[in-house]
Amino acid sequence: MKKQIEADVVIIGGGTGGCAAALGAARSGRSVVMTEVWDWIGGQLTSQVVPPDEPRWIEQFGCTASYRSYRNAVRDYYRRNFPLTEQARSRAAFNPGNAWVSRLSHEPRTALAVLRDMLAPYVHSGRLQIWTGYEPVKAESDGDDIVSVTVRGREGDHLVLTGRYFLDATEEGDLLPLAGVEYVTGAESADETGEAHALSGPANPQDIQAFTHCLALDYAEGEDYTIARPREYDFWRNYQADFWPAPQLGWTVPSPSTLEPVTYVLMPGEGANPLFTYRRLADRSNFLPGTYPADISVVNWPQNDYWLGAITDVSPEERHRHLENAKQLSLSFLYWMQKEAPRPDGGIGYPGLRPRPDVTGAAHGLAQAPYIREGRRIRAEFTILEQHVSPENRPDGKAENFSDTVGIGSYRIDLHPSTALRTFIDIPSLPFQIPLGALIPVRVNNLIPAAKNIGTTHITNGCYRLHPVEWNIGEAAGMLAAYCAEKNIKPREVRNTPDLLANFQTRLRNNGFELEWPVIGAV
């Protein structure tokens, strides 16, 4: 069965960037259809179970007004619906999980509820249609313009989506190969980019950052929730990469910044660096007694990064194998913690670790979707290089100033081990801008990237891939599509026509975009 749907703006991918794009386009008065392959919209925030990674100034500045509204709404959701302690309720910067890598660590179900509420006015009015459980399978073009995209549902039905502008907000840039859009993957050569940390030899399109299949759990001392022994447990129990200081399933891992061994513990009170609080989703001390029987945490730690093969631009069989292996790695790590992990008290194992499928919406407490750090990136009119954002290349202490800025972001250049078995790259970057040129494909007129698929390199993807930046990119893409539809112009015309660019940037500012940073240092 085929169903045809027409809208001004077609968004393929309903992750963090896709939701922000839908918000920006619908708020601007355009009709929008958004599809998402997973059951939950929200991507990193929901189906991938990755609480926000954000710059340290996020409570004051560094994001769009709508992303700030999202953050405020998360806190309001807990204040409205949960029995908080008075201390937690009164804390302006309330952090539900009190994680030590996130200032707003919260459950994916909360994120999903907030995102649905933010989009509800446009869904109820009919301006926005959201179709979950649909993946893109075909695109048709006429010259340099996309005409339609076909998505397939889990029951085998198809939607044929036509529109004026098509936004790729998928996690891996899935629309790019379907529509014949020029793109790159993997690691570029330093000969090509001039970047200090790029490959010294030839480019390697399959040298892609590790992805992670996250896992939610809680802990009850004295209970036994030991899972069945994973089928690949023996492999992961003994595996050790050359750059890893101990077996993969262990407490000792390399420091991302120094590469020296760092030893972690599991639980608070056992020593330094307790992993359970690293990305904790719910800290029961924030709530009145009896609300949560135990803290809830997400296992998105160095030990379950998967780098033994790429899943982008490989055969379906190879992709499936690596996706399943990543699940096996996370389950094997859980089993090792339950059965074999050495405890500071002299005991062995934490059988009270309990998977929480109710938290993730998927079996075994695994996330519905893998956390993808890096996928396809468009060949753009302008590509952001390490030289534009690295303090080593910026003697004035400021990142490159882009006259076509459509937003800002800040994060370290943080690359996890890659599929070419290269270790972490973790170096400072300066607070940066998002240039519109990185959202403009070199040829195709009516496609706009709306997630982690903009014109970055393997290196700069490491700082442009986090939650508030992806949101800003998506929202800017949605507003760009709406602006172009209103003016009957192409996105590249906006960038290359001073009056149009100035007018668009004014529109962004009027909608709560921050286009420049105050004077601050490297991160």
Coordinates of C-alpha atoms in Angstrom, one line a residue:
M1 CA 0.0 0.0 0.0
K2 CA 1.2 3.5 -0.9
K3 CA 0.0 6.7 0.6
Q4 CA 1.1 10.1 -0.8
I5 CA 1.7 13.1 1.5
E6 CA 2.6 16.6 0.4
A7 CA 4.1 19.3 2.7
D8 CA 6.2 22.4 2.3
V9 CA 9.0 20.8 4.4
V10 CA 9.7 17.0 4.5
I11 CA 12.0 16.0 7.4
I12 CA 13.5 12.5 7.3
G13 CA 14.6 11.6 10.8
G14 CA 12.9 12.6 14.0
G15 CA 15.9 12.7 16.3
T16 CA 17.1 15.7 18.3
G17 CA 17.8 17.8 15.1
G18 CA 14.7 16.6 13.4
C19 CA 12.4 17.6 16.2
A20 CA 14.1 21.0 16.4
A21 CA 13.7 21.3 12.6
A22 CA 10.0 20.5 12.8
L23 CA 9.6 23.1 15.5
G24 CA 11.4 25.8 13.5
A25 CA 9.6 25.1 10.2
A26 CA 6.1 24.7 11.7
R27 CA 6.5 27.7 14.0
S28 CA 7.3 29.7 10.8
G29 CA 4.0 28.8 9.3
R30 CA 4.9 25.9 6.9
S31 CA 3.3 22.5 6.6
V32 CA 5.7 19.8 7.8
V33 CA 5.9 16.0 7.7
M34 CA 8.5 14.3 9.8
T35 CA 9.3 10.6 9.8
E36 CA 11.4 8.6 12.3
V37 CA 12.5 4.9 12.1
W38 CA 12.2 4.3 15.8
D39 CA 9.2 4.3 18.1
W40 CA 10.3 7.4 20.0
I41 CA 11.1 10.8 18.5
G42 CA 14.1 12.6 20.0
G43 CA 17.1 10.6 19.0
Q44 CA 20.0 11.1 21.4
L45 CA 17.6 12.4 24.1
T46 CA 15.2 9.4 24.0
S47 CA 15.7 6.3 21.8
Q48 CA 19.5 6.4 22.2
V49 CA 19.3 7.2 26.0
V50 CA 22.1 9.8 26.0
P51 CA 21.5 12.6 28.5
P52 CA 22.7 16.0 27.3
D53 CA 26.4 16.8 26.9
E54 CA 26.5 20.6 27.0
P55 CA 29.0 23.5 27.5
R56 CA 29.6 24.7 31.0
W57 CA 27.9 28.0 30.4
I58 CA 24.6 26.4 29.3
E59 CA 22.6 27.8 32.2
Q60 CA 23.4 31.3 31.0
F61 CA 23.9 31.2 27.3
G62 CA 25.1 29.0 24.4
C63 CA 21.8 27.6 22.9
T64 CA 18.7 28.7 21.1
A65 CA 15.6 29.9 23.0
S66 CA 13.7 26.8 22.1
Y67 CA 16.4 24.5 23.5
R68 CA 16.4 26.5 26.7
S69 CA 12.6 26.1 26.7
Y70 CA 13.2 22.3 26.4
R71 CA 15.6 22.4 29.4
N72 CA 13.2 24.4 31.5
A73 CA 10.3 22.1 30.5
V74 CA 12.2 19.1 31.6
R75 CA 12.7 20.6 35.1
D76 CA 9.0 21.7 35.2
Y77 CA 8.0 18.2 34.3
Y78 CA 9.6 16.8 37.4
R79 CA 8.4 19.7 39.6
R80 CA 4.8 19.2 38.3
N81 CA 4.6 15.4 38.4
F82 CA 7.1 14.1 41.0
P83 CA 7.3 14.4 44.8
L84 CA 10.6 16.3 45.0
T85 CA 12.4 17.2 48.1
E86 CA 12.2 20.8 49.0
Q87 CA 15.9 21.3 48.3
A88 CA 15.6 19.8 44.8
R89 CA 12.4 21.7 44.1
S90 CA 13.9 25.0 45.0
R91 CA 17.1 24.5 43.0
A92 CA 17.0 26.6 39.9
A93 CA 19.5 24.4 38.1
F94 CA 17.8 21.2 39.3
N95 CA 19.6 18.1 37.8
P96 CA 17.3 15.1 38.1
G97 CA 20.1 12.6 37.8
N98 CA 22.9 14.6 39.4
A99 CA 25.2 13.1 36.8
W100 CA 28.8 14.4 36.7
V101 CA 28.9 14.8 32.9
S102 CA 25.5 16.4 32.4
R103 CA 23.9 19.4 34.1
L104 CA 20.4 18.1 33.1
S105 CA 20.6 14.3 33.2
H106 CA 17.1 12.9 32.9
E107 CA 15.1 9.9 31.8
P108 CA 14.3 9.4 28.1
R109 CA 10.6 9.1 28.9
T110 CA 10.7 12.6 30.3
A111 CA 12.5 13.9 27.2
L112 CA 9.9 12.2 25.0
A113 CA 7.0 13.8 27.0
V114 CA 8.5 17.2 26.7
L115 CA 9.2 17.0 23.0
R116 CA 5.7 15.8 22.3
D117 CA 4.3 18.7 24.3
M118 CA 6.5 21.2 22.4
L119 CA 5.3 19.9 19.1
A120 CA 1.7 19.3 20.2
P121 CA 0.3 22.7 19.0
Y122 CA 1.4 22.0 15.4
V123 CA 0.4 18.4 15.5
H124 CA -3.1 19.2 16.8
S125 CA -3.6 22.0 14.2
G126 CA -2.6 19.7 11.4
R127 CA 0.5 21.7 10.4
L128 CA 2.8 18.9 11.5
Q129 CA 2.5 15.2 10.8
I130 CA 4.8 12.7 12.6
W131 CA 5.1 9.2 11.3
T132 CA 7.2 6.8 13.5
G133 CA 8.4 3.4 12.4
Y134 CA 9.3 4.5 8.9
E135 CA 12.7 4.4 7.2
P136 CA 13.7 6.0 3.9
V137 CA 14.2 3.6 1.1
K138 CA 14.0 5.7 -2.1
A139 CA 14.4 9.2 -3.4
E140 CA 13.6 10.7 -6.8
S141 CA 15.3 13.8 -8.2
D142 CA 14.9 16.0 -11.2
G143 CA 18.3 17.4 -12.0
D144 CA 19.6 19.1 -8.9
D145 CA 16.3 19.0 -7.0
I146 CA 14.8 16.2 -5.0
V147 CA 11.2 15.6 -6.0
S148 CA 10.1 12.9 -3.5
V149 CA 11.2 10.5 -0.8
T150 CA 9.6 7.2 -0.1
V151 CA 9.7 5.7 3.4
R152 CA 8.7 2.2 4.3
G153 CA 6.8 1.2 7.5
R154 CA 7.3 -1.9 9.5
E155 CA 4.2 -3.5 8.1
G156 CA 5.5 -3.0 4.5
D157 CA 3.4 0.0 3.6
H158 CA 5.0 3.0 1.9
L159 CA 4.6 6.8 2.2
V160 CA 5.6 8.8 -0.8
L161 CA 6.5 12.3 0.5
T162 CA 6.6 15.3 -1.8
G163 CA 7.6 18.8 -0.8
R164 CA 9.6 21.9 -1.6
Y165 CA 12.5 21.2 0.8
F166 CA 13.8 18.0 2.2
L167 CA 15.7 17.9 5.4
D168 CA 18.0 15.0 6.3
A169 CA 17.9 14.6 10.1
T170 CA 18.8 11.0 10.2
E171 CA 21.5 9.7 12.5
E172 CA 23.8 8.6 9.6
G173 CA 22.7 10.9 6.8
D174 CA 20.6 8.2 5.2
L175 CA 18.9 10.4 2.7
L176 CA 22.2 11.5 1.1
P177 CA 23.0 8.3 -0.8
L178 CA 19.4 7.7 -1.7
A179 CA 19.2 11.2 -3.3
G180 CA 22.6 11.1 -4.9
V181 CA 23.8 14.0 -2.7
E182 CA 27.6 14.3 -2.6
Y183 CA 29.0 13.3 0.8
V184 CA 32.0 12.1 2.7
T185 CA 32.5 9.5 5.5
G186 CA 35.3 8.7 7.8
A187 CA 38.7 10.4 8.3
E188 CA 40.1 12.8 5.8
S189 CA 43.8 13.1 5.0
A190 CA 45.9 15.9 6.4
D191 CA 47.0 16.5 2.9
E192 CA 43.4 17.4 2.0
T193 CA 42.4 19.4 5.1
G194 CA 45.6 20.6 6.6
E195 CA 44.3 19.6 10.0
A196 CA 46.9 18.7 12.7
H197 CA 45.0 15.7 13.9
A198 CA 43.8 14.4 10.5
L199 CA 45.3 11.2 9.0
S200 CA 48.9 11.5 8.0
G201 CA 48.3 9.0 5.2
P202 CA 45.5 8.6 2.7
A203 CA 41.9 9.3 3.7
N204 CA 40.0 6.4 5.1
P205 CA 36.2 6.5 4.5
Q206 CA 35.6 3.6 6.9
D207 CA 37.6 5.1 9.8
I208 CA 34.6 6.2 11.8
Q209 CA 34.1 6.9 15.5
A210 CA 32.8 4.1 17.7
F211 CA 29.1 3.9 18.3
T212 CA 27.5 2.7 21.6
H213 CA 24.4 0.6 22.4
C214 CA 23.5 2.1 25.7
L215 CA 21.9 0.2 28.6
A216 CA 19.7 1.5 31.5
L217 CA 19.8 -0.2 34.9
D218 CA 19.4 0.3 38.6
Y219 CA 21.0 -1.5 41.6
A220 CA 19.6 -3.3 44.6
E221 CA 22.2 -4.7 47.0
G222 CA 21.4 -8.3 48.1
E223 CA 19.2 -9.0 45.1
D224 CA 20.1 -11.1 42.1
Y225 CA 19.1 -10.0 38.6
T226 CA 21.9 -11.7 36.7
I227 CA 21.1 -12.0 33.0
A228 CA 21.7 -15.1 30.9
R229 CA 25.3 -15.4 29.8
P230 CA 25.6 -13.5 26.5
R231 CA 26.6 -15.6 23.5
E232 CA 29.6 -13.5 22.7
Y233 CA 30.7 -13.1 26.3
D234 CA 33.9 -15.2 26.0
F235 CA 35.1 -12.9 23.2
W236 CA 34.5 -9.7 25.0
R237 CA 35.8 -11.1 28.3
N238 CA 39.2 -11.5 26.7
Y239 CA 39.3 -8.7 24.1
Q240 CA 41.8 -5.9 24.5
A241 CA 42.7 -3.4 21.8
D242 CA 46.4 -2.4 21.4
F243 CA 45.6 1.1 22.7
W244 CA 43.6 -0.2 25.7
P245 CA 45.5 -0.6 29.0
A246 CA 43.5 -3.6 30.3
P247 CA 40.8 -6.1 29.0
Q248 CA 37.8 -4.3 27.6
L249 CA 35.5 -5.6 30.4
G250 CA 37.2 -3.9 33.3
W251 CA 37.5 -0.8 35.4
T252 CA 40.8 0.5 33.9
V253 CA 40.5 2.5 30.7
P254 CA 42.6 5.2 28.9
S255 CA 42.0 8.8 29.8
P256 CA 40.6 10.4 26.6
S257 CA 42.8 13.5 27.0
T258 CA 46.1 12.0 28.3
L259 CA 45.7 8.4 27.2
E260 CA 47.1 7.3 30.6
P261 CA 45.3 4.5 32.4
V262 CA 42.4 5.6 34.7
T263 CA 40.8 3.2 37.1
Y264 CA 37.1 3.7 37.9
V265 CA 34.8 2.1 40.5
L266 CA 31.1 1.3 40.0
M267 CA 29.3 2.8 42.9
P268 CA 29.5 6.0 44.9
G269 CA 31.5 5.6 48.1
E270 CA 33.8 3.0 46.6
G271 CA 36.5 5.4 45.5
A272 CA 37.2 8.0 42.8
N273 CA 35.3 8.1 39.5
P274 CA 32.1 6.1 40.2
L275 CA 30.7 5.1 36.9
F276 CA 27.2 4.6 38.1
T277 CA 26.8 8.4 38.7
Y278 CA 28.6 9.3 35.4
R279 CA 25.4 9.5 33.4
R280 CA 22.9 8.8 36.1
L281 CA 19.3 9.5 34.9
A282 CA 17.6 9.6 38.3
D283 CA 19.1 10.3 41.7
R284 CA 16.6 9.1 44.3
S285 CA 17.9 11.6 46.8
N286 CA 16.1 14.3 44.7
F287 CA 12.8 12.7 45.5
L288 CA 10.8 12.0 48.6
P289 CA 11.4 8.6 50.1
G290 CA 9.7 5.7 48.3
T291 CA 9.5 7.5 44.9
Y292 CA 12.5 5.6 43.4
P293 CA 13.6 2.4 45.0
A294 CA 17.1 3.0 43.6
D295 CA 19.0 5.4 41.3
I296 CA 18.7 4.8 37.6
S297 CA 21.8 5.0 35.4
V298 CA 22.7 4.5 31.8
V299 CA 25.8 2.5 30.7
N300 CA 27.3 4.8 28.1
W301 CA 30.9 4.4 29.3
P302 CA 34.2 3.8 27.6
Q303 CA 33.9 0.0 28.2
N304 CA 30.9 -0.4 25.8
D305 CA 32.1 1.7 22.9
Y306 CA 32.0 -0.5 19.8
W307 CA 34.8 0.1 17.2
L308 CA 35.3 -3.3 15.5
G309 CA 33.5 -2.3 12.3
A310 CA 31.6 0.5 10.6
I311 CA 27.9 0.3 10.0
T312 CA 27.7 3.1 7.4
D313 CA 28.1 2.2 3.6
V314 CA 28.6 -1.5 4.2
S315 CA 26.5 -4.5 3.2
P316 CA 23.3 -5.1 5.1
E317 CA 24.7 -8.3 6.5
E318 CA 27.9 -6.6 7.8
R319 CA 25.8 -3.7 9.3
H320 CA 23.5 -6.2 11.1
R321 CA 26.5 -8.1 12.4
H322 CA 28.1 -5.0 13.9
L323 CA 24.9 -3.7 15.4
E324 CA 24.3 -7.1 17.1
N325 CA 27.9 -7.2 18.3
A326 CA 27.5 -3.8 19.9
K327 CA 24.5 -5.1 21.8
Q328 CA 26.5 -8.2 22.8
L329 CA 29.3 -5.9 24.1
S330 CA 26.9 -4.0 26.3
L331 CA 25.2 -7.1 27.6
S332 CA 28.6 -8.8 28.2
F333 CA 29.8 -5.8 30.2
L334 CA 26.6 -6.0 32.3
Y335 CA 27.1 -9.8 32.8
W336 CA 30.8 -9.2 33.8
M337 CA 29.7 -6.6 36.3
Q338 CA 27.1 -8.9 37.8
K339 CA 29.3 -12.0 37.9
E340 CA 33.0 -11.1 37.9
A341 CA 33.7 -7.5 38.7
P342 CA 36.1 -7.1 41.6
R343 CA 34.6 -5.0 44.4
P344 CA 36.6 -2.7 46.7
D345 CA 35.1 -4.6 49.7
G346 CA 36.8 -7.8 48.5
G347 CA 33.7 -9.3 47.0
I348 CA 33.1 -10.4 43.4
G349 CA 30.3 -9.1 41.2
Y350 CA 27.2 -6.9 41.6
P351 CA 24.2 -9.3 40.9
G352 CA 21.9 -6.5 42.1
L353 CA 22.4 -4.6 38.8
R354 CA 18.9 -4.8 37.2
P355 CA 18.2 -3.9 33.5
R356 CA 15.4 -1.4 33.1
P357 CA 13.5 -2.0 29.8
D358 CA 10.7 0.2 31.1
V359 CA 13.1 3.1 31.1
T360 CA 14.4 2.5 27.5
G361 CA 11.3 1.1 25.8
A362 CA 13.3 -1.9 24.5
A363 CA 14.2 -5.4 25.6
H364 CA 17.0 -6.1 28.2
G365 CA 17.1 -2.5 29.1
L366 CA 19.1 -1.7 26.0
A367 CA 18.3 1.5 24.2
Q368 CA 16.0 1.2 21.2
A369 CA 18.7 2.7 18.9
P370 CA 22.4 2.8 18.9
Y371 CA 24.1 6.1 19.8
I372 CA 25.7 7.1 16.5
R373 CA 28.5 9.7 16.9
E374 CA 29.5 10.0 13.3
G375 CA 27.8 9.2 9.9
R376 CA 27.7 10.7 6.5
R377 CA 28.5 14.4 6.1
I378 CA 27.5 16.5 3.1
R379 CA 30.1 18.0 0.8
A380 CA 29.3 21.5 1.6
E381 CA 29.8 25.0 0.2
F382 CA 32.0 25.5 3.3
T383 CA 33.7 22.8 5.4
I384 CA 34.6 23.5 9.1
L385 CA 38.2 22.6 9.8
E386 CA 40.2 22.1 13.0
Q387 CA 42.0 25.3 12.1
H388 CA 38.7 27.2 12.5
V389 CA 38.1 26.1 16.1
S390 CA 41.4 24.9 17.7
P391 CA 43.3 27.2 20.1
E392 CA 46.5 25.9 18.6
N393 CA 45.5 27.7 15.3
R394 CA 43.9 30.7 16.8
P395 CA 46.5 33.0 18.4
D396 CA 43.8 35.6 19.3
G397 CA 42.0 33.0 21.4
K398 CA 38.8 33.2 19.3
A399 CA 37.3 30.7 16.9
E400 CA 36.8 31.8 13.3
N401 CA 34.2 34.5 12.9
F402 CA 31.7 33.4 10.3
S403 CA 29.7 36.2 8.6
D404 CA 27.0 33.6 7.7
T405 CA 26.6 32.4 11.3
V406 CA 23.3 30.7 12.1
G407 CA 24.1 29.7 15.7
I408 CA 26.7 28.8 18.2
G409 CA 28.1 25.8 20.1
S410 CA 30.9 24.7 22.3
Y411 CA 32.4 21.4 23.1
R412 CA 35.9 19.8 23.1
I413 CA 37.0 18.0 20.0
D414 CA 36.1 14.7 21.4
L415 CA 36.6 11.6 19.2
H416 CA 36.1 8.2 20.6
P417 CA 38.2 5.2 19.3
S418 CA 37.6 4.6 15.7
T419 CA 37.0 1.6 13.4
A420 CA 40.6 1.8 12.2
L421 CA 41.6 1.0 15.8
R422 CA 42.8 4.5 16.5
T423 CA 42.4 5.7 20.1
F424 CA 40.8 8.8 21.5
I425 CA 41.4 12.2 20.2
D426 CA 40.4 14.7 22.9
I427 CA 41.7 18.2 22.5
P428 CA 40.4 21.7 23.3
S429 CA 38.3 23.8 21.0
L430 CA 37.1 27.4 21.2
P431 CA 33.5 28.3 21.5
F432 CA 32.4 28.3 17.8
Q433 CA 29.7 29.5 15.4
I434 CA 27.7 27.4 13.0
P435 CA 28.2 28.7 9.4
L436 CA 25.3 28.6 7.0
G437 CA 27.8 27.4 4.3
A438 CA 28.1 24.1 6.2
L439 CA 24.4 23.5 5.7
I440 CA 24.5 24.0 1.9
P441 CA 25.3 21.1 -0.4
V442 CA 27.7 21.8 -3.2
R443 CA 25.1 20.9 -5.8
V444 CA 21.6 19.8 -4.7
N445 CA 19.3 22.8 -4.3
N446 CA 16.5 21.7 -1.9
L447 CA 18.2 19.4 0.6
I448 CA 19.3 20.8 4.0
P449 CA 21.2 18.7 6.6
A450 CA 19.6 19.0 10.0
A451 CA 21.6 16.9 12.4
K452 CA 25.3 15.7 12.6
N453 CA 25.6 15.6 8.8
I454 CA 26.7 19.1 8.0
G455 CA 30.0 20.1 6.4
T456 CA 32.4 19.1 9.1
T457 CA 35.4 16.9 9.0
H458 CA 36.1 13.7 11.0
I459 CA 37.9 16.0 13.4
T460 CA 35.4 18.8 13.8
N461 CA 32.5 16.5 13.9
G462 CA 33.9 15.7 17.4
C463 CA 32.7 19.1 18.7
Y464 CA 29.7 19.8 16.4
R465 CA 27.9 16.5 17.3
L466 CA 26.5 17.2 20.8
H467 CA 22.9 17.9 21.8
P468 CA 22.5 21.7 21.8
V469 CA 24.5 22.0 18.6
E470 CA 22.5 19.4 16.8
W471 CA 19.3 21.1 18.1
N472 CA 20.6 24.5 16.8
I473 CA 21.5 23.0 13.4
G474 CA 18.1 21.3 13.1
E475 CA 16.1 24.4 14.1
A476 CA 18.2 26.6 11.7
A477 CA 17.6 24.1 8.9
G478 CA 13.8 24.2 9.6
M479 CA 13.7 27.9 9.6
L480 CA 15.9 28.1 6.5
A481 CA 13.5 25.9 4.6
A482 CA 10.5 28.0 5.8
Y483 CA 12.3 31.2 4.8
C484 CA 13.1 29.8 1.3
A485 CA 9.6 28.6 0.8
E486 CA 8.2 32.0 1.8
K487 CA 10.6 33.9 -0.6
N488 CA 10.7 31.3 -3.3
I489 CA 14.5 31.1 -3.2
K490 CA 17.2 28.5 -2.8
P491 CA 19.1 28.0 0.4
R492 CA 22.4 28.9 -1.3
E493 CA 20.9 32.2 -2.4
V494 CA 20.4 33.1 1.2
R495 CA 24.0 32.5 2.0
N496 CA 25.3 34.3 -1.1
T497 CA 23.0 37.3 -1.2
P498 CA 23.9 39.8 1.6
D499 CA 20.5 41.3 2.0
L500 CA 18.8 37.9 2.2
L501 CA 21.4 36.6 4.6
A502 CA 21.0 39.7 6.9
N503 CA 17.3 39.3 6.8
F504 CA 17.4 35.6 7.6
Q505 CA 19.9 36.2 10.5
T506 CA 17.5 38.9 11.9
R507 CA 14.7 36.4 11.8
L508 CA 16.9 33.9 13.7
R509 CA 17.7 36.4 16.3
N510 CA 14.1 37.4 16.7
N511 CA 13.3 33.7 17.3
G512 CA 15.9 33.4 20.1
F513 CA 19.0 32.3 18.3
E514 CA 22.4 33.4 19.6
L515 CA 24.7 34.0 16.6
E516 CA 27.8 35.2 18.4
W517 CA 29.6 34.2 21.7
P518 CA 30.6 36.6 24.4
V519 CA 34.3 36.6 25.0
I520 CA 35.2 33.3 26.8
G521 CA 38.1 30.8 26.7
A522 CA 38.7 27.4 25.3
V523 CA 36.9 24.3 26.6

